[in-house]
XYZ file of C-alpha atoms in Angstrom:
530
model
C 22.555 24.646 -15.033
C 18.907 23.467 -14.732
C 16.569 24.737 -17.440
C 12.991 24.791 -16.328
C 11.730 24.379 -19.989
C 13.976 21.269 -20.417
C 12.912 19.781 -17.101
C 9.217 20.296 -17.932
C 9.778 18.673 -21.397
C 11.552 15.730 -19.692
C 8.612 15.430 -17.346
C 6.180 15.333 -20.199
C 8.218 12.789 -22.190
C 8.586 10.452 -19.240
C 5.347 11.054 -17.270
C 3.992 7.521 -17.745
C 7.326 5.963 -16.535
C 7.471 8.399 -13.667
C 3.980 7.539 -12.495
C 4.828 3.754 -12.630
C 8.035 4.285 -10.623
C 6.173 6.672 -8.191
C 3.542 3.880 -7.443
C 6.280 1.310 -7.210
C 8.263 3.513 -4.813
C 5.160 4.244 -2.735
C 4.194 0.602 -2.515
C 7.516 -0.567 -1.380
C 7.780 2.230 1.230
C 4.352 1.823 2.726
C 4.695 -1.944 2.977
C 8.097 -1.686 4.680
C 6.800 1.042 7.197
C 3.737 -1.135 7.911
C 5.941 -4.214 8.682
C 8.218 -2.017 10.748
C 5.125 -0.697 12.749
C 3.724 -4.244 13.254
C 7.167 -5.334 14.706
C 8.323 -2.123 16.360
C 5.339 -1.150 18.483
C 4.866 -4.700 20.109
C 8.686 -4.825 20.662
C 8.710 -1.331 22.239
C 5.892 -2.458 24.611
C 7.505 -5.691 25.678
C 10.853 -4.034 26.565
C 9.197 -1.639 28.971
C 8.963 -4.677 31.348
C 12.717 -5.051 31.655
C 15.343 -2.245 31.488
C 18.252 -4.636 30.702
C 16.335 -6.098 27.839
C 15.490 -2.661 26.657
C 19.062 -1.540 26.636
C 20.038 -4.679 24.604
C 17.223 -4.254 21.978
C 17.635 -0.536 21.547
C 21.319 -0.950 21.364
C 21.002 -3.578 18.705
C 18.635 -1.359 16.741
C 21.156 1.491 16.952
C 23.897 -0.792 15.611
C 21.707 -1.966 12.700
C 20.954 1.587 11.752
C 24.595 2.582 11.718
C 25.215 0.232 8.892
C 25.391 2.038 5.559
C 22.186 1.324 3.669
C 24.051 0.319 0.428
C 26.060 -2.156 2.426
C 22.965 -3.625 4.088
C 21.343 -3.949 0.739
C 24.423 -5.682 -0.808
C 24.605 -7.963 2.160
C 20.925 -9.067 1.953
C 20.893 -9.772 -1.839
C 22.786 -13.201 -1.700
C 20.233 -14.337 1.020
C 16.897 -13.018 -0.273
C 17.720 -12.284 -4.015
C 17.230 -9.149 -5.934
C 14.102 -7.008 -6.392
C 11.741 -5.723 -3.820
C 12.673 -8.227 -0.967
C 16.112 -6.815 -0.144
C 14.932 -3.239 -0.548
C 11.964 -3.762 1.808
C 14.137 -5.648 4.298
C 16.731 -2.834 4.189
C 14.004 -0.144 4.972
C 12.528 -2.279 7.713
C 15.851 -2.416 9.519
C 16.222 1.391 9.304
C 12.628 2.194 10.274
C 12.608 0.076 13.380
C 14.700 2.117 15.689
C 12.557 5.322 15.838
C 9.383 3.193 16.334
C 10.813 0.969 19.105
C 12.548 3.863 20.867
C 9.646 6.274 20.804
C 7.187 3.481 21.917
C 9.414 2.630 24.809
C 10.025 6.299 25.691
C 6.357 7.136 25.585
C 5.274 4.351 27.833
C 8.160 4.879 30.239
C 7.436 8.618 30.537
C 3.943 7.979 31.919
C 3.597 9.188 35.485
C 3.770 6.197 37.879
C 0.989 7.648 39.871
C -1.365 7.176 36.913
C -0.462 3.524 36.664
C -0.994 3.130 40.388
C -4.507 4.659 40.173
C -5.333 2.369 37.248
C -4.237 -0.683 39.406
C -6.214 0.678 42.353
C -9.528 0.553 40.373
C -8.894 -2.917 39.381
C -7.687 -2.625 35.780
C -5.785 -5.629 34.377
C -2.442 -5.389 32.519
C -4.225 -5.517 29.219
C -6.775 -2.901 30.047
C -4.081 -0.614 31.437
C -2.105 -1.048 28.250
C -4.968 -0.371 25.892
C -6.872 2.331 27.812
C -4.056 4.218 29.666
C -0.542 3.414 28.353
C -0.945 3.395 24.633
C -3.325 6.413 24.468
C -0.919 8.527 26.676
C 2.159 7.325 24.694
C 0.441 7.839 21.335
C 2.074 11.166 20.497
C 5.512 9.620 21.044
C 4.558 6.509 19.070
C 3.173 8.536 16.111
C 6.329 10.743 16.095
C 8.503 7.682 15.720
C 6.246 6.384 12.870
C 6.426 9.702 11.156
C 10.151 9.889 11.410
C 10.424 6.269 10.014
C 8.050 6.947 7.175
C 9.784 10.048 5.956
C 13.196 8.494 6.231
C 11.921 5.379 4.464
C 11.045 7.285 1.351
C 14.631 8.568 0.967
C 16.279 5.286 1.877
C 14.024 3.368 -0.645
C 15.707 5.328 -3.511
C 18.706 3.001 -2.961
C 16.251 0.100 -3.815
C 17.089 0.748 -7.513
C 20.558 -0.823 -7.039
C 18.860 -4.090 -6.248
C 16.704 -4.052 -9.388
C 13.638 -3.037 -7.307
C 12.864 0.122 -9.294
C 11.309 3.121 -7.719
C 12.298 6.778 -8.054
C 15.924 5.882 -7.485
C 16.011 4.644 -11.046
C 15.881 8.153 -12.403
C 18.375 9.446 -9.848
C 20.943 6.710 -10.891
C 20.399 7.445 -14.571
C 21.002 11.097 -13.940
C 24.186 10.443 -12.042
C 25.528 8.198 -14.788
C 24.993 10.763 -17.446
C 25.570 13.866 -15.262
C 22.060 14.911 -16.098
C 20.687 17.012 -13.281
C 17.190 17.079 -14.821
C 16.913 13.283 -14.467
C 18.236 13.437 -10.875
C 15.562 15.936 -10.182
C 12.879 13.905 -11.906
C 13.454 11.200 -9.308
C 14.277 13.465 -6.260
C 11.406 15.892 -6.411
C 8.614 13.231 -6.490
C 10.410 11.409 -3.638
C 10.458 14.679 -1.570
C 6.798 15.308 -2.327
C 5.994 11.669 -1.369
C 7.787 12.104 2.016
C 5.854 15.348 2.721
C 2.605 13.698 1.703
C 3.153 10.767 3.972
C 4.094 13.041 6.884
C 0.967 15.049 6.361
C -1.276 12.022 6.263
C 0.204 10.522 9.343
C -0.053 13.889 11.015
C -3.868 13.890 10.250
C -3.983 10.342 11.614
C -2.269 11.377 14.849
C -4.689 14.308 15.233
C -7.661 12.002 14.667
C -6.720 9.310 17.204
C -5.113 11.438 19.963
C -7.604 11.984 22.813
C -8.606 15.604 23.320
C -7.439 15.583 26.879
C -3.846 14.685 25.945
C -3.499 17.648 23.552
C -1.958 20.939 24.552
C -4.603 23.481 25.529
C -4.176 25.611 22.439
C -4.853 22.513 20.195
C -8.040 21.350 21.912
C -11.077 21.696 19.720
C -14.654 21.245 20.689
C -15.888 19.174 17.818
C -18.790 16.775 17.808
C -18.349 13.001 18.100
C -19.779 12.509 14.603
C -17.261 14.884 12.977
C -14.409 13.269 14.976
C -15.561 9.883 13.930
C -15.578 10.873 10.240
C -12.088 12.280 10.645
C -10.929 9.029 11.985
C -12.624 6.965 9.304
C -10.978 9.084 6.597
C -7.488 8.999 8.136
C -7.694 5.232 8.795
C -9.135 4.607 5.359
C -6.315 6.338 3.577
C -3.703 4.532 5.623
C -5.300 1.301 5.041
C -5.391 1.976 1.305
C -1.667 2.648 1.252
C -1.105 -0.758 2.890
C -3.561 -2.664 0.797
C -2.458 -1.325 -2.636
C 0.990 -2.939 -2.673
C -0.603 -6.244 -1.608
C -3.098 -5.906 -4.409
C -0.363 -5.097 -7.042
C 1.670 -8.092 -5.827
C -1.317 -10.523 -6.122
C -2.228 -9.065 -9.554
C 1.309 -9.449 -10.906
C 1.551 -13.105 -9.513
C -1.805 -14.031 -11.161
C -0.902 -12.300 -14.446
C 2.453 -14.074 -14.643
C 1.080 -17.557 -13.968
C 1.534 -19.996 -16.979
C 3.574 -17.458 -19.042
C 6.990 -18.187 -20.409
C 9.333 -15.573 -18.950
C 12.935 -14.873 -18.616
C 14.769 -12.151 -16.659
C 17.346 -9.973 -18.352
C 19.681 -8.176 -15.829
C 22.275 -5.472 -16.020
C 24.740 -3.660 -13.810
C 24.369 0.096 -13.075
C 26.000 1.961 -15.910
C 24.731 3.148 -19.328
C 26.476 0.717 -21.665
C 25.190 -2.475 -20.139
C 21.680 -1.050 -19.817
C 21.692 -0.311 -23.566
C 22.874 -3.819 -24.261
C 20.341 -5.272 -21.887
C 17.517 -3.457 -23.697
C 18.834 -4.726 -26.935
C 18.605 -8.393 -25.805
C 15.114 -7.701 -24.340
C 13.968 -6.204 -27.607
C 15.279 -8.989 -29.657
C 13.715 -11.728 -27.513
C 10.319 -10.098 -27.472
C 10.350 -9.328 -31.128
C 11.412 -12.817 -32.227
C 9.875 -15.143 -29.687
C 6.722 -15.544 -27.524
C 8.738 -15.318 -24.390
C 7.957 -12.450 -21.895
C 10.909 -10.500 -20.657
C 11.275 -9.007 -17.244
C 14.071 -6.479 -16.910
C 16.190 -6.219 -13.713
C 18.531 -3.414 -14.638
C 20.645 -1.057 -12.407
C 21.928 -3.855 -10.098
C 24.715 -2.630 -7.910
C 27.710 -4.044 -9.779
C 28.736 -7.153 -11.646
C 29.152 -9.177 -8.542
C 25.469 -8.705 -7.633
C 24.551 -9.786 -11.216
C 26.727 -12.918 -10.985
C 25.133 -13.892 -7.679
C 21.697 -13.305 -9.148
C 22.399 -15.442 -12.262
C 23.695 -18.310 -9.952
C 20.584 -18.052 -7.787
C 18.312 -18.033 -10.756
C 16.993 -14.450 -10.102
C 18.178 -13.382 -13.575
C 18.825 -15.432 -16.654
C 21.439 -13.356 -18.421
C 23.469 -10.310 -18.211
C 26.414 -8.559 -20.109
C 29.884 -8.583 -18.625
C 33.521 -8.246 -19.843
C 36.032 -11.080 -20.224
C 38.702 -9.071 -18.313
C 36.293 -8.827 -15.432
C 34.933 -12.433 -15.412
C 38.208 -14.152 -14.798
C 39.541 -12.214 -11.639
C 36.231 -11.107 -10.230
C 34.005 -14.168 -10.518
C 36.337 -17.067 -11.317
C 39.217 -15.870 -9.217
C 41.744 -16.644 -11.893
C 44.698 -14.583 -12.801
C 45.002 -13.149 -16.391
C 48.467 -14.287 -17.598
C 47.979 -13.223 -21.202
C 46.722 -10.201 -23.155
C 45.449 -12.408 -26.057
C 41.678 -11.735 -26.350
C 40.935 -15.118 -27.667
C 42.786 -16.990 -24.985
C 41.101 -14.868 -22.259
C 37.710 -15.527 -23.834
C 38.212 -19.280 -24.113
C 39.426 -19.646 -20.513
C 36.477 -17.661 -19.177
C 33.926 -19.622 -21.344
C 35.413 -22.973 -20.292
C 35.370 -22.231 -16.556
C 31.866 -20.755 -16.510
C 30.458 -23.681 -18.290
C 32.361 -26.298 -16.106
C 31.855 -24.612 -12.694
C 28.483 -22.754 -13.002
C 26.757 -24.228 -16.117
C 26.724 -20.700 -17.627
C 27.120 -20.238 -21.270
C 29.245 -17.388 -22.585
C 28.235 -15.842 -25.882
C 30.605 -14.962 -28.599
C 32.185 -11.436 -28.217
C 29.778 -8.599 -29.063
C 32.586 -7.037 -31.124
C 34.048 -4.326 -28.811
C 36.806 -4.187 -26.240
C 35.848 -1.815 -23.444
C 39.237 -1.926 -21.701
C 40.637 0.544 -19.096
C 42.028 3.777 -20.499
C 43.830 6.041 -17.979
C 42.821 9.621 -18.783
C 43.763 13.156 -17.762
C 42.780 16.689 -18.647
C 44.694 18.236 -21.640
C 46.371 20.761 -19.457
C 47.639 18.017 -17.112
C 48.993 16.005 -20.029
C 50.778 19.106 -21.366
C 52.193 20.115 -18.065
C 53.646 16.773 -17.239
C 54.405 15.675 -20.857
C 52.147 12.673 -20.527
C 51.270 10.559 -23.602
C 51.920 6.931 -22.535
C 51.118 4.835 -19.456
C 54.898 4.758 -18.620
C 55.090 8.509 -18.629
C 51.933 8.759 -16.461
C 53.450 6.476 -13.820
C 56.677 8.508 -13.851
C 54.597 11.584 -12.889
C 52.344 9.534 -10.555
C 53.782 10.930 -7.265
C 52.592 14.462 -8.293
C 49.127 13.362 -9.439
C 45.925 12.687 -7.655
C 44.070 9.581 -8.787
C 40.286 9.306 -8.647
C 39.008 5.861 -9.791
C 36.394 3.263 -9.100
C 36.593 1.191 -6.067
C 37.007 -1.882 -8.073
C 40.185 -0.416 -9.741
C 41.660 0.139 -6.240
C 40.821 -3.202 -4.917
C 41.534 -5.582 -7.805
C 44.983 -7.124 -7.610
C 45.362 -6.897 -11.372
C 44.608 -3.198 -11.473
C 46.010 -0.376 -9.256
C 48.053 -2.606 -6.888
C 49.766 -4.334 -9.849
C 50.185 -1.142 -11.719
C 52.057 0.490 -8.820
C 54.180 -2.649 -8.253
C 55.166 -2.994 -11.905
C 56.336 0.624 -12.199
C 57.521 0.959 -8.525
C 55.718 4.084 -7.840
C 52.490 5.408 -6.331
C 50.042 8.340 -6.865
C 50.063 11.273 -4.600
C 46.500 10.361 -3.448
C 43.990 7.713 -4.349
C 40.310 8.110 -3.930
C 37.651 5.500 -4.673
C 34.651 7.188 -6.500
C 31.462 6.202 -8.100
C 31.865 5.733 -11.958
C 29.977 8.942 -12.741
C 31.410 11.078 -9.817
C 34.944 10.597 -10.951
C 34.130 12.508 -14.174
C 32.632 15.361 -12.121
C 35.739 15.404 -9.877
C 38.218 15.602 -12.736
C 36.254 18.355 -14.389
C 36.255 20.327 -11.086
C 40.061 19.837 -10.732
C 39.738 17.868 -7.498
C 41.662 14.983 -9.134
C 44.124 14.665 -12.018
C 43.837 11.056 -13.346
C 40.760 8.752 -13.733
C 40.296 5.101 -14.815
C 38.056 5.533 -17.833
C 36.751 2.865 -20.225
C 37.352 2.937 -23.886
C 33.682 3.404 -24.771
C 32.733 5.977 -22.171
C 30.842 8.863 -23.794
C 31.890 11.188 -21.149
C 35.484 11.029 -22.398
C 34.400 12.869 -25.486
C 32.068 15.192 -23.631
C 34.808 16.429 -21.341
C 37.549 16.358 -23.962
C 39.900 14.235 -21.811
C 43.250 13.051 -23.107
C 43.486 9.254 -23.399
C 46.737 7.633 -22.214
C 48.273 5.167 -24.586
C 48.917 1.696 -22.964
C 52.428 1.384 -24.334
C 53.329 -1.755 -22.259
C 50.188 -3.650 -22.818
C 49.238 -3.608 -19.249
C 45.480 -3.898 -19.226
C 43.929 -7.127 -20.407
C 41.214 -7.396 -23.002
C 37.673 -6.573 -21.806
C 35.570 -8.010 -24.635
C 31.870 -7.582 -24.007
C 30.047 -10.953 -23.805
C 26.569 -12.144 -22.638
C 26.318 -14.671 -19.816
C 23.265 -17.022 -20.052
C 22.132 -19.816 -17.700
C 22.377 -23.049 -19.639
C 19.130 -24.179 -17.924
C 17.414 -21.193 -19.577
C 18.655 -22.158 -23.041
C 17.694 -25.823 -22.441
C 14.180 -24.684 -21.499
C 13.831 -22.196 -24.422
C 15.960 -23.595 -27.265
C 14.509 -20.886 -29.637
C 16.561 -18.290 -27.694
C 20.006 -19.340 -28.793
C 19.766 -18.159 -32.500
C 18.064 -14.975 -31.348
C 20.731 -14.082 -28.844
C 23.395 -14.860 -31.529
C 22.157 -11.926 -33.514
C 24.214 -9.762 -31.161
C 27.519 -11.660 -31.706
C 30.152 -9.414 -33.347
C 27.454 -6.624 -33.863
C 29.214 -3.605 -32.317
C 32.687 -1.974 -32.299
C 34.206 0.609 -29.941
C 33.141 3.547 -31.975
C 29.597 2.397 -32.461
C 29.246 1.592 -28.745
C 30.693 4.938 -27.704
C 28.175 6.704 -30.035
C 25.323 4.797 -28.532
C 26.481 5.748 -25.077
C 26.776 9.320 -26.136
C 23.136 9.358 -27.224
C 22.205 8.570 -23.600
C 24.909 10.274 -21.519
C 25.257 13.425 -23.667
C 22.124 13.902 -25.724
C 19.795 12.695 -22.900
C 17.955 9.976 -24.863
C 16.241 7.032 -23.141
C 18.609 4.013 -23.205
C 15.644 1.823 -24.378
C 14.914 4.078 -27.318
C 18.570 4.145 -28.322
C 18.689 0.320 -28.182
C 15.574 -0.044 -30.277
C 16.688 2.460 -32.890
C 19.971 0.656 -33.352
C 18.321 -2.671 -33.863
C 15.827 -1.225 -36.313
C 18.685 0.377 -38.359
C 20.353 -3.054 -38.398
C 17.157 -4.722 -39.517
C 16.985 -7.018 -36.513
C 13.591 -5.812 -35.277
C 10.600 -4.127 -36.918
């Protein structure tokens, strides 16, 4: 249930951050649409000269747009890195089709007799294009641009999963904590931005469309001076939208020159964001190094690719994930020290990445059910859960389904399968079990939502799940460049336990606090920052 008073208070508390993210979102969107326009209109014009080429180009654009945007984003990250580049590239791909197709359709719909008349009076190809074809096709072209711009605003919310920021940051935070107010704090400005862009482009279309090409009821007898002013205002506002992101980029580049800077990254769930903020706070409070935060990256694999490419310098991960996911090694022991030592050795040897000492808590898998399910099927242990599995519906993360040491091995070891298995986002699975759509989820030991929903934790009576000790991965090159970092980062070693981490997560996911504030308060309480 959304409370207007609570939403207004949230808006007031985070209005500065909202403004920054709004500007960031607008800059990325307008730049992507402008590049799409610069590519799409010329391509749309060129393919009018050959129908076979047009079919191939439009077909290719259709295929590209059919790719899910999150998949396209993930695919582009290894090639162009994280941040704004993959986000803008993703939106360009999605914005091209309407612009190309509408430009082509507009020009091809021109009456051939009109072109013949233009040829008859001696117009060259360029004059026909500029004075006849483009003006007549302009309503079609502008329609394609408006469709692309509105769609680009929504698509750009996915940019947050590549560390590009924008309004998708609030949406993702809200989904993680099941906080509808945070979701709306990102979604409402995005909707208003889309409406504003559409209105502005509509005014531009009105200003540049010749009077004779409008429907009779829309023709206005206005003076040339008034029409000129309308065109100047419309073009000026559109030019401003394009020049602003360029100006911001140049200003950031100039400001960062000569400064010592490291990039702290994190995946896209509450716990690692809190820990990321802790590391950022410690570094900025104890050194002269500037910290750039690239949080909310779409999973640990994206983080690992980013640290290899030098896009980030550090991020928090778990020993039980490092070995199978990044090092492609099987975990043949449940001894936490042995798993840690193997991960540390291989990361250093193969990737020149240093593994910190464990942060102090083990965030391992904990299968969980509603209390009524546990009572109905008499489930207390993992063995009892798997005996009842054929009657239960499992909703878990996609990673749990795919990893060979998780669901496939679990079903193989017990010789049974769940009635159904659905791959869900980490936050959605909690909503699904609360709604009764699934019976079992793959929770984590420090998840605050376990306590919020009162779920029953299943005891791992056979020691199936390996240890998932939280650790920090740091590029050795970064430590060599900034040797003062090592004792600062070591302040986090052994600092937390499961109960403490669960309580910190609860402050964000249940009480609605900002993860950055939670991290800072904890470090202040521990006397690690002022």
